[in-house]
mmCIF file with all atom_site columns, C-alpha atoms in Angstrom:
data_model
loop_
_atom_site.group_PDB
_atom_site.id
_atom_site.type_symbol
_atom_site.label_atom_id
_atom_site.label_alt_id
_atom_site.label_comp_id
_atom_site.label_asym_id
_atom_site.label_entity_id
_atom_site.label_seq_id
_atom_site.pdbx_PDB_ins_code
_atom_site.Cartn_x
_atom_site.Cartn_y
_atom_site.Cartn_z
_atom_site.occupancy
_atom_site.B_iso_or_equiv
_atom_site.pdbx_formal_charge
_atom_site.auth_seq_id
_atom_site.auth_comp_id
_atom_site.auth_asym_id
_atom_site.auth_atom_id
_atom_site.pdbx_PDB_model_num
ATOM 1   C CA . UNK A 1 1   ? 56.429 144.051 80.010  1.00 0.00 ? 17  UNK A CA 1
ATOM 2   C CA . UNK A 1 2   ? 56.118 147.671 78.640  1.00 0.00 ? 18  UNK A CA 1
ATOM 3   C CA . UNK A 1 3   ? 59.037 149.711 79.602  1.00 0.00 ? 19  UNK A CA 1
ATOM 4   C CA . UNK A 1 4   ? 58.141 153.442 81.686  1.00 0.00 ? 20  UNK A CA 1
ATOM 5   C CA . UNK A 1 5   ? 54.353 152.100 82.041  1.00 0.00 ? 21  UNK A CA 1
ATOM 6   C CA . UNK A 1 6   ? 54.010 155.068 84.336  1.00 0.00 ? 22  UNK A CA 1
ATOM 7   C CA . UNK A 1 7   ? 54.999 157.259 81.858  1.00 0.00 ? 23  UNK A CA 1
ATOM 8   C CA . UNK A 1 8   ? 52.751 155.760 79.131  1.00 0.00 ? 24  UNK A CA 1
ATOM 9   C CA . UNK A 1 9   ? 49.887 156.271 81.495  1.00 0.00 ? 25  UNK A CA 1
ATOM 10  C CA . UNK A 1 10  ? 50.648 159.882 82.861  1.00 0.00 ? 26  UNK A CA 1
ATOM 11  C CA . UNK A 1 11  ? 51.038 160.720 78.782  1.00 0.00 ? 27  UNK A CA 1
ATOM 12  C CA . UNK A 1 12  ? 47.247 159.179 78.265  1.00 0.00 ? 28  UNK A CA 1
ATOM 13  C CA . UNK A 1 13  ? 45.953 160.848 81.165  1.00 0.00 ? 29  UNK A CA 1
ATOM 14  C CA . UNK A 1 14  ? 45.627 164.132 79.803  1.00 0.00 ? 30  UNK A CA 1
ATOM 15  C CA . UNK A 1 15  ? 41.725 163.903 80.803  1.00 0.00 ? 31  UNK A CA 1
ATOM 16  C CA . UNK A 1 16  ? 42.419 163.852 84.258  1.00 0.00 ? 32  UNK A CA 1
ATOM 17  C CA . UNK A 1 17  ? 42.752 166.693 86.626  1.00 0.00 ? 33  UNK A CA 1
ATOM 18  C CA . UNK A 1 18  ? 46.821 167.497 88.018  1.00 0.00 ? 34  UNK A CA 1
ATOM 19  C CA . UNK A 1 19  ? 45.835 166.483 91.175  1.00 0.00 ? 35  UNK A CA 1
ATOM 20  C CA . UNK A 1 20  ? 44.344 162.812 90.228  1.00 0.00 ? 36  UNK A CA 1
ATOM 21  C CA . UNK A 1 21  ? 47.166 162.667 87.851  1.00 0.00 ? 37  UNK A CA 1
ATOM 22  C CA . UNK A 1 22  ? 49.535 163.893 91.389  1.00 0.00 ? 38  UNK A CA 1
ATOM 23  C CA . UNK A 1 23  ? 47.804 161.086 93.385  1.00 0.00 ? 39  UNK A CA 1
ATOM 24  C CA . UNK A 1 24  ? 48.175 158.629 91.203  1.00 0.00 ? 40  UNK A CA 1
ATOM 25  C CA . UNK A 1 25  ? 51.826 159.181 90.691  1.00 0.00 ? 41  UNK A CA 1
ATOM 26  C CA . UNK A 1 26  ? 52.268 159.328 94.799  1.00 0.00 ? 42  UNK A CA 1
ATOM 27  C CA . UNK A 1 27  ? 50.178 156.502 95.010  1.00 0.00 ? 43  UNK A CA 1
ATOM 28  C CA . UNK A 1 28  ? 52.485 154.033 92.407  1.00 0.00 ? 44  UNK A CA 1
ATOM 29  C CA . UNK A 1 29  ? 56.096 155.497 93.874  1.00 0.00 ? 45  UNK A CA 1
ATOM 30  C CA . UNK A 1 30  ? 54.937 154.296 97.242  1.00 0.00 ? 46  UNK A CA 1
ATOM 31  C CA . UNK A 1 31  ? 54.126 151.049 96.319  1.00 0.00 ? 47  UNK A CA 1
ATOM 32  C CA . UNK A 1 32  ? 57.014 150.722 94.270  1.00 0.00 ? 48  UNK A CA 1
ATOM 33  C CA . UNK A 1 33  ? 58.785 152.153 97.200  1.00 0.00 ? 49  UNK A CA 1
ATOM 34  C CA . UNK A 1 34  ? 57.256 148.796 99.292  1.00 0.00 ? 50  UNK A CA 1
ATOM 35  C CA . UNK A 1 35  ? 58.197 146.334 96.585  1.00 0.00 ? 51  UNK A CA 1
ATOM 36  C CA . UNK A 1 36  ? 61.759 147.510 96.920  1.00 0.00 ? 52  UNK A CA 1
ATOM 37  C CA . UNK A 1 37  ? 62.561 148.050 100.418 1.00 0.00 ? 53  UNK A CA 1
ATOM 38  C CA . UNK A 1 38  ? 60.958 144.100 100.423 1.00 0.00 ? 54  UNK A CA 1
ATOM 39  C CA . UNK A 1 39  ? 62.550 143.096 97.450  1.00 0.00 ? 55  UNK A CA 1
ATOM 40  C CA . UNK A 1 40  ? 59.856 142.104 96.312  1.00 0.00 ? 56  UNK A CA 1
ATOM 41  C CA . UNK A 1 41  ? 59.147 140.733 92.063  1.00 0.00 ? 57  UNK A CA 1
ATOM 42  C CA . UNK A 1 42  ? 61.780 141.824 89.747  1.00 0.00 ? 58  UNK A CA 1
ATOM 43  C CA . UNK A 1 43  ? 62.937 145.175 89.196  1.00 0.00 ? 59  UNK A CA 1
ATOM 44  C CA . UNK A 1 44  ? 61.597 145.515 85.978  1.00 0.00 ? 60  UNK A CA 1
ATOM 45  C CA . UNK A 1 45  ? 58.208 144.086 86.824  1.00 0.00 ? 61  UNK A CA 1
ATOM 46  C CA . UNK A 1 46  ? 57.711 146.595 90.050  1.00 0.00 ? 62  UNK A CA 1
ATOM 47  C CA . UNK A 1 47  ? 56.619 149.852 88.448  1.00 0.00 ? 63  UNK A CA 1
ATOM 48  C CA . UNK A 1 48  ? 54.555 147.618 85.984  1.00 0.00 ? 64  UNK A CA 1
ATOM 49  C CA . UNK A 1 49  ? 52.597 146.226 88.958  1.00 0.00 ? 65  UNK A CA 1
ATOM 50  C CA . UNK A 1 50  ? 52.670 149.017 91.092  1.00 0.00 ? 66  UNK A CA 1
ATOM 51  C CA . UNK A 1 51  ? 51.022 151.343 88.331  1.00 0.00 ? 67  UNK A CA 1
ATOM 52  C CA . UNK A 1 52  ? 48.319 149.254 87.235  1.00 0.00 ? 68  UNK A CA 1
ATOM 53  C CA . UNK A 1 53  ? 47.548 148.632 90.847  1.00 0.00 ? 69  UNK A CA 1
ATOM 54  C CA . UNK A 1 54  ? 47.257 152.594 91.342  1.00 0.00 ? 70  UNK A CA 1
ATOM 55  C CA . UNK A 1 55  ? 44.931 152.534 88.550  1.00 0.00 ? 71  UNK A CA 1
ATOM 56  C CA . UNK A 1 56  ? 42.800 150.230 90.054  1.00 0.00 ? 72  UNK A CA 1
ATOM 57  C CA . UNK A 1 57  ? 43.024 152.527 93.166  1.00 0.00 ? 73  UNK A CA 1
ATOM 58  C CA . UNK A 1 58  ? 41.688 155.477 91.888  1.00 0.00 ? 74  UNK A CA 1
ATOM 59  C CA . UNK A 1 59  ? 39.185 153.950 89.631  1.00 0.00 ? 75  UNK A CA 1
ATOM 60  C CA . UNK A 1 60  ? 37.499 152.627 92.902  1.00 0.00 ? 76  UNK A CA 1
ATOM 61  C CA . UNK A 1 61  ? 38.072 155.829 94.889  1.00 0.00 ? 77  UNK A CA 1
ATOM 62  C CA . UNK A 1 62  ? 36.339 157.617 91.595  1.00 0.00 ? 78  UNK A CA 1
ATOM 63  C CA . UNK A 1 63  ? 33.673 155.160 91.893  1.00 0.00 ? 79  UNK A CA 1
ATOM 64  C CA . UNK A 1 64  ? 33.025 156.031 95.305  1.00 0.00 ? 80  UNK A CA 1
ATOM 65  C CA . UNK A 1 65  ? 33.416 159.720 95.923  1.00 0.00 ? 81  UNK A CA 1
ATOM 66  C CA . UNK A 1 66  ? 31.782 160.699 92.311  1.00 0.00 ? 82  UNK A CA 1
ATOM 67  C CA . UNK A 1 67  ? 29.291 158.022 90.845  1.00 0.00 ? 83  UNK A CA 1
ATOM 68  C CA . UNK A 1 68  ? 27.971 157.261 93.892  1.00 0.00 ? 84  UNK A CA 1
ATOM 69  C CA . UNK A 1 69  ? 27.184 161.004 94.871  1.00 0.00 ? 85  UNK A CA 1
ATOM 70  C CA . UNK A 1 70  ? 25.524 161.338 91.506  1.00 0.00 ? 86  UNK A CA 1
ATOM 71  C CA . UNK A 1 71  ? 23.478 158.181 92.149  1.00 0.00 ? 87  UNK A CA 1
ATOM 72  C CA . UNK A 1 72  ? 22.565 158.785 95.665  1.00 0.00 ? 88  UNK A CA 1
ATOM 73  C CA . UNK A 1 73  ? 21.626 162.582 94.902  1.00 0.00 ? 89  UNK A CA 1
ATOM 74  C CA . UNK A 1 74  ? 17.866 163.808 95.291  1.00 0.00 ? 90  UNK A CA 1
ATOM 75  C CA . UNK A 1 75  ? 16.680 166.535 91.880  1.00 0.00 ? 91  UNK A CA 1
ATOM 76  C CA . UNK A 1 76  ? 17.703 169.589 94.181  1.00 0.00 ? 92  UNK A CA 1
ATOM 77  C CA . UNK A 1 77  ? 20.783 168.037 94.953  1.00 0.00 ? 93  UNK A CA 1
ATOM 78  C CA . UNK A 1 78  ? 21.834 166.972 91.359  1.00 0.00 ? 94  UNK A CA 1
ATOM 79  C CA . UNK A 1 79  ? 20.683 170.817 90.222  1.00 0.00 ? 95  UNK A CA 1
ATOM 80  C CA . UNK A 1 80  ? 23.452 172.030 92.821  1.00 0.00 ? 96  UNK A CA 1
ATOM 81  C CA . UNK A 1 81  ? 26.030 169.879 91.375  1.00 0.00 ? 97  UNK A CA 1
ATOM 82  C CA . UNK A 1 82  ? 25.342 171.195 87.626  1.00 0.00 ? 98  UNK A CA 1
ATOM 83  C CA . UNK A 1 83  ? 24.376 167.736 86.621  1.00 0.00 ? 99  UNK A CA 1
ATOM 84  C CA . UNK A 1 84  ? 22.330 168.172 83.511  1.00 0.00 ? 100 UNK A CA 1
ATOM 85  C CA . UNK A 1 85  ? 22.262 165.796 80.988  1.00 0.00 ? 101 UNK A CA 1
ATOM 86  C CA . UNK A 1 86  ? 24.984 166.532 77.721  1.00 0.00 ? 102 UNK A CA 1
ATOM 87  C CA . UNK A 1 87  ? 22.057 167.006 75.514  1.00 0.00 ? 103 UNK A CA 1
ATOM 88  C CA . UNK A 1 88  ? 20.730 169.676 77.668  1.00 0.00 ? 104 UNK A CA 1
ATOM 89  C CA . UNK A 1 89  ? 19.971 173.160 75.731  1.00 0.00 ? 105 UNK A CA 1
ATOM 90  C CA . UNK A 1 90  ? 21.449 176.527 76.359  1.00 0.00 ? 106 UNK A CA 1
ATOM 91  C CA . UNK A 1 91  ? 19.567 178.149 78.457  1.00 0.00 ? 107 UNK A CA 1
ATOM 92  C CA . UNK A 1 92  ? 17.180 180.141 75.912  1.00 0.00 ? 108 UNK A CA 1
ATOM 93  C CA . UNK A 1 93  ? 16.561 183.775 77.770  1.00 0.00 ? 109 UNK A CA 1
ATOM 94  C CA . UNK A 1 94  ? 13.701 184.522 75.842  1.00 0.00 ? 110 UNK A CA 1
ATOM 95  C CA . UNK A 1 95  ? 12.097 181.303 76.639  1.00 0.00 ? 111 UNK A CA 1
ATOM 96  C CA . UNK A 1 96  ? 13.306 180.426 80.218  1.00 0.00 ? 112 UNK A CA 1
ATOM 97  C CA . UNK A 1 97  ? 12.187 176.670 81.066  1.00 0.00 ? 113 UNK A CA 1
ATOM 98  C CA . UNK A 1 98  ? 10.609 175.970 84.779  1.00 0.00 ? 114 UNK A CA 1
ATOM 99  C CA . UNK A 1 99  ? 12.424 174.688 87.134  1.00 0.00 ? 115 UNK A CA 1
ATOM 100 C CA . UNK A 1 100 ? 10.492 171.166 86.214  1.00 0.00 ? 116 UNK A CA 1
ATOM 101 C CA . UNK A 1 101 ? 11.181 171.331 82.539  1.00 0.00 ? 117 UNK A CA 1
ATOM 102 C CA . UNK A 1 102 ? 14.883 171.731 83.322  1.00 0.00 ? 118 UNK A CA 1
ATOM 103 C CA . UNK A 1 103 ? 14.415 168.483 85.778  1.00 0.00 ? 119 UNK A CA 1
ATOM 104 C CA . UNK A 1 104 ? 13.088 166.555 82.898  1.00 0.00 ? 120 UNK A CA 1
ATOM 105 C CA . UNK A 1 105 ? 16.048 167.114 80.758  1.00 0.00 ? 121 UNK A CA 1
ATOM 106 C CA . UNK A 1 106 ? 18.502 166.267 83.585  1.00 0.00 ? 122 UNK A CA 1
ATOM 107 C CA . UNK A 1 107 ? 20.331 162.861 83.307  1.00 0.00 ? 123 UNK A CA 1
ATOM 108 C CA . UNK A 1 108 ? 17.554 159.621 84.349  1.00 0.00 ? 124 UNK A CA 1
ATOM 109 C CA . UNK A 1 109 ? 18.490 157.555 86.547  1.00 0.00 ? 125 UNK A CA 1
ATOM 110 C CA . UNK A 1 110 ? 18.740 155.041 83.476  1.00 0.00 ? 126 UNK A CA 1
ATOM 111 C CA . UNK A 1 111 ? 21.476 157.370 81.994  1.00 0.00 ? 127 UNK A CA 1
ATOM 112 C CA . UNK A 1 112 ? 23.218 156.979 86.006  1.00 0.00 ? 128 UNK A CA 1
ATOM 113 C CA . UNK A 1 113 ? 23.380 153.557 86.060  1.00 0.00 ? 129 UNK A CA 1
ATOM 114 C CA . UNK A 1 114 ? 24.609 152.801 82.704  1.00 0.00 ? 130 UNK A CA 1
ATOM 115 C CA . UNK A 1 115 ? 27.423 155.707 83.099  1.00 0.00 ? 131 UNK A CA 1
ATOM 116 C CA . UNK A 1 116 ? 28.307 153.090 86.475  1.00 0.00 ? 132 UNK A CA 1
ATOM 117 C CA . UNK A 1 117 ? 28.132 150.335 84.746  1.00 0.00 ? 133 UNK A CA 1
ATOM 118 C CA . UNK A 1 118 ? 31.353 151.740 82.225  1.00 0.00 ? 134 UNK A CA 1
ATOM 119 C CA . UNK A 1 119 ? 32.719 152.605 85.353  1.00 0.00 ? 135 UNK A CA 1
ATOM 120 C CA . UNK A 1 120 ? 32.556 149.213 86.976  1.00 0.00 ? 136 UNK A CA 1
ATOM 121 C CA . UNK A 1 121 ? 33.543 147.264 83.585  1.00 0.00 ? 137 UNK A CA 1
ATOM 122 C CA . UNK A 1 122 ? 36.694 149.428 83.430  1.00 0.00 ? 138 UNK A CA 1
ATOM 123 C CA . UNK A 1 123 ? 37.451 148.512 86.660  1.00 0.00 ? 139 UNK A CA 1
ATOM 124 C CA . UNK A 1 124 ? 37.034 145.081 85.583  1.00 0.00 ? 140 UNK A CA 1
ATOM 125 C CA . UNK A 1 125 ? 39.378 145.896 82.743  1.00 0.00 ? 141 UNK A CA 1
ATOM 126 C CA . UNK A 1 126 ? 41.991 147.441 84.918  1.00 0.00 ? 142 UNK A CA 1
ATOM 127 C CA . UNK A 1 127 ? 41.649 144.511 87.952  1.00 0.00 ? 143 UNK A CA 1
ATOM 128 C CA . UNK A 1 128 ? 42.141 142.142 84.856  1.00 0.00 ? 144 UNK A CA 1
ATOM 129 C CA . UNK A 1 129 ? 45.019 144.403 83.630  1.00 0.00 ? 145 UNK A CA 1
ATOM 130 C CA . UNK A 1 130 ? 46.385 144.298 86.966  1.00 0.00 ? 146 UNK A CA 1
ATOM 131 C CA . UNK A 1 131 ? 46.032 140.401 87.589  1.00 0.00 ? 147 UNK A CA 1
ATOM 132 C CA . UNK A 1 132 ? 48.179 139.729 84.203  1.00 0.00 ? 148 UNK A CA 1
ATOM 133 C CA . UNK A 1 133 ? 50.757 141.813 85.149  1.00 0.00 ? 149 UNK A CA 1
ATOM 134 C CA . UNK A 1 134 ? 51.182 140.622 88.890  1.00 0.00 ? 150 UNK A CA 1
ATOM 135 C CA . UNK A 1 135 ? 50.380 136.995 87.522  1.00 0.00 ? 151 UNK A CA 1
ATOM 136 C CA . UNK A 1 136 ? 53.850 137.473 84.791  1.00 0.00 ? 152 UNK A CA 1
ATOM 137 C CA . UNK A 1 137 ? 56.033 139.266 87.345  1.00 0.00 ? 153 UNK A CA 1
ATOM 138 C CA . UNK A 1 138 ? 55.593 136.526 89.813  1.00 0.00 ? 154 UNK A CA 1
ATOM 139 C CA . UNK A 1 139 ? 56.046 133.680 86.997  1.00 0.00 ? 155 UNK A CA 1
ATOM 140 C CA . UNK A 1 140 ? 59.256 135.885 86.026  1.00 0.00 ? 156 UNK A CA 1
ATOM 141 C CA . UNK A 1 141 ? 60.432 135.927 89.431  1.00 0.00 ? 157 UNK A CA 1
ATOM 142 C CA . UNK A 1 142 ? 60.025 132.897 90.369  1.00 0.00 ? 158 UNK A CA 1
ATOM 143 C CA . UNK A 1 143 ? 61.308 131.189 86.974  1.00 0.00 ? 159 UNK A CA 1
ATOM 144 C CA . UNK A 1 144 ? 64.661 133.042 88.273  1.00 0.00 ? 160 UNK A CA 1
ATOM 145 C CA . UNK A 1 145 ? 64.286 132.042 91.812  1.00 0.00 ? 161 UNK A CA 1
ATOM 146 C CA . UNK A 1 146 ? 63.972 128.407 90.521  1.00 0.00 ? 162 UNK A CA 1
ATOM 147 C CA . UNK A 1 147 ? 61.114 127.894 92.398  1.00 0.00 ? 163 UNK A CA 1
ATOM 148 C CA . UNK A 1 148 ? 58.487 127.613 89.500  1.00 0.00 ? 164 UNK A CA 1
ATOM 149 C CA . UNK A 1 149 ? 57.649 123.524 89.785  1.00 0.00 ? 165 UNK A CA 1
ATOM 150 C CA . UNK A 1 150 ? 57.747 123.930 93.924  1.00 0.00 ? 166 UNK A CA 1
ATOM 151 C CA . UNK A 1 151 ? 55.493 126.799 93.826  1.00 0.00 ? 167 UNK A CA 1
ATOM 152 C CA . UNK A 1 152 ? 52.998 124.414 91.349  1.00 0.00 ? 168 UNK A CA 1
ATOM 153 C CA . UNK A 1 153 ? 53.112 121.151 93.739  1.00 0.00 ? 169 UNK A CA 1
ATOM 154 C CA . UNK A 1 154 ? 52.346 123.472 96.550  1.00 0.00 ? 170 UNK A CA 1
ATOM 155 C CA . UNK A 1 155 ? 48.992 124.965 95.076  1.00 0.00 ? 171 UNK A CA 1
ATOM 156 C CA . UNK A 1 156 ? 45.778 124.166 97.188  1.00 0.00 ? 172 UNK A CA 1
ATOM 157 C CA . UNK A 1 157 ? 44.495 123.633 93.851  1.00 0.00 ? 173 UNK A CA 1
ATOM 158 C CA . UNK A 1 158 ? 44.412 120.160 91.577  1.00 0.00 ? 174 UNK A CA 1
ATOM 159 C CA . UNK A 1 159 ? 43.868 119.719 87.768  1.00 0.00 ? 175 UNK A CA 1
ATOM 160 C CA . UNK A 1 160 ? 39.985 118.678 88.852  1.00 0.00 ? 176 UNK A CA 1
ATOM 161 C CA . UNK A 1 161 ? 39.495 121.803 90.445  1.00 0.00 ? 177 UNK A CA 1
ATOM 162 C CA . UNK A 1 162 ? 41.323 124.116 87.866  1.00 0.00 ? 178 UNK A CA 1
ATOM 163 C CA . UNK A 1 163 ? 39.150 122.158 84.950  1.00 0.00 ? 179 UNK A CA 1
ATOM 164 C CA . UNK A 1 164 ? 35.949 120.695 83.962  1.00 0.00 ? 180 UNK A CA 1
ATOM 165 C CA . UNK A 1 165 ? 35.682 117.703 86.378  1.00 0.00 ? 181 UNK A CA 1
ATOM 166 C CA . UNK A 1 166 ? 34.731 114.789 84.431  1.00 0.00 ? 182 UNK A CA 1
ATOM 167 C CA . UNK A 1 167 ? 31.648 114.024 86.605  1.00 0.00 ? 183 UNK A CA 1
ATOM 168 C CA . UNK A 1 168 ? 30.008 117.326 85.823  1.00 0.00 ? 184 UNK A CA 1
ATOM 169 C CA . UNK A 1 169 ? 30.529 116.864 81.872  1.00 0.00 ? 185 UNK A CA 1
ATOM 170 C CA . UNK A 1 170 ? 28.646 113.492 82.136  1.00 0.00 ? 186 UNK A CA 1
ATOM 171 C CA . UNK A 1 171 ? 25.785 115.217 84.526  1.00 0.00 ? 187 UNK A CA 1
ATOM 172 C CA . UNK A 1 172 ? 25.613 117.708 82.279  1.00 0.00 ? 188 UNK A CA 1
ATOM 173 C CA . UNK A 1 173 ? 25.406 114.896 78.992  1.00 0.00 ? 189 UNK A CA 1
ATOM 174 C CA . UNK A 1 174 ? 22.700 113.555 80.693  1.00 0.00 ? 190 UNK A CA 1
ATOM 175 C CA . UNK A 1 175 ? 20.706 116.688 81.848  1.00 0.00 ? 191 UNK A CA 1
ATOM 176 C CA . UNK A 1 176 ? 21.115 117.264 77.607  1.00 0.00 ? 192 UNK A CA 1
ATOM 177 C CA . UNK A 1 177 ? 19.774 114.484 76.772  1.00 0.00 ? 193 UNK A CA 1
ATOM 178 C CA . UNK A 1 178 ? 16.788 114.766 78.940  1.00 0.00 ? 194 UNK A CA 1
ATOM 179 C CA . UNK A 1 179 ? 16.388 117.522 77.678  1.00 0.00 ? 195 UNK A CA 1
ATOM 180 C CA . UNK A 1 180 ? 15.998 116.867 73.840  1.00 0.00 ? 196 UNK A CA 1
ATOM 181 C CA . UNK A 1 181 ? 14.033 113.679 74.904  1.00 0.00 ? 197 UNK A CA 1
ATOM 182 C CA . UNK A 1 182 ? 11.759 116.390 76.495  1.00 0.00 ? 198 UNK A CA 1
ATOM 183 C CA . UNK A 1 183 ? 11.099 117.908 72.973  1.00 0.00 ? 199 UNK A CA 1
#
């Protein structure tokens, strides 16, 4: 586990505004503050957790109260909001554009969705981020509670279900062989 992972993130956040960097911060000492009053996962492992489940947070919350405004957002509305695309011109005063022209060069609703689309794979990246870290801390803790090979027996889950059950492999030999014969 990285030692101070708040830290490290708060030093790489210099994009963000104080306030999302405040909320952020409030968010993670409160959960923190949870994991502790429960005792809950090592000490070590709780800030770890804690942060990279405030991440997660405030991607989604990001997702919701920004992207989806811009997506949502008639021409008028997106003209309001100053969203222009980034290889809008200057404004040229001796050639002012119509109000149409200027709509052309505003960000397509192509441009929307793929700028949502990074959004939503980097909060894939951070829900993956966040499932390693939980998924360690509770191997840690329970590797010192002793608990590890109870806590395996009592899965709902078997080695069939966790792997490549041998019935499908031979469906899927046959459905391949069909389907060269087909050729």
């Amino acid at each position: 586990m990285e030692d101070n992972m708040l830290q490290s993130g708060l030093d790489e956040a210099e994009d963000e505004t104080s306030e999302e960097c405040q909320t952020t911060v409030a968010i993670v000492n409160l959960i923190k503050h949870r994991l502790d009053m429960e005792d809950f996962l090592n000490t070590k492992d709780r800030e770890s957790v804690a942060y990279r489940l405030a991440e997660v947070m405030m991607c989604a919350k990001d997702l919701y109260t920004k992207r989806l405004k811009c997506l949502t957002a008639d021409s008028e509305e997106r003209e309001q909001m100053g969203i222009l695309g980034e290889d809008t011109p200057p404004e040229d005063p001796e050639n002012p554009r119509s109000s149409a022209e200027a709509n052309e060069q505003s960000i397509s609703v192509f441009d929307d969705l793929a700028y949502t689309r990074m959004h939503l794979i980097r909060l894939r990246d951070l829900i993956s981020d966040f499932d390693g870290s939980f998924m360690e801390a509770m191997a840690a803790q329970r590797e010192d509670e002793g608990n590890e090979e109870t806590w395996l027996q009592e899965s709902e889950w078997n080695e069939d279900e966790l792997g490549e059950a041998p019935e499908v492999s031979e469906e899927m030999e046959d459905h391949d062989a069909w389907a060269r014969s087909e050729d």
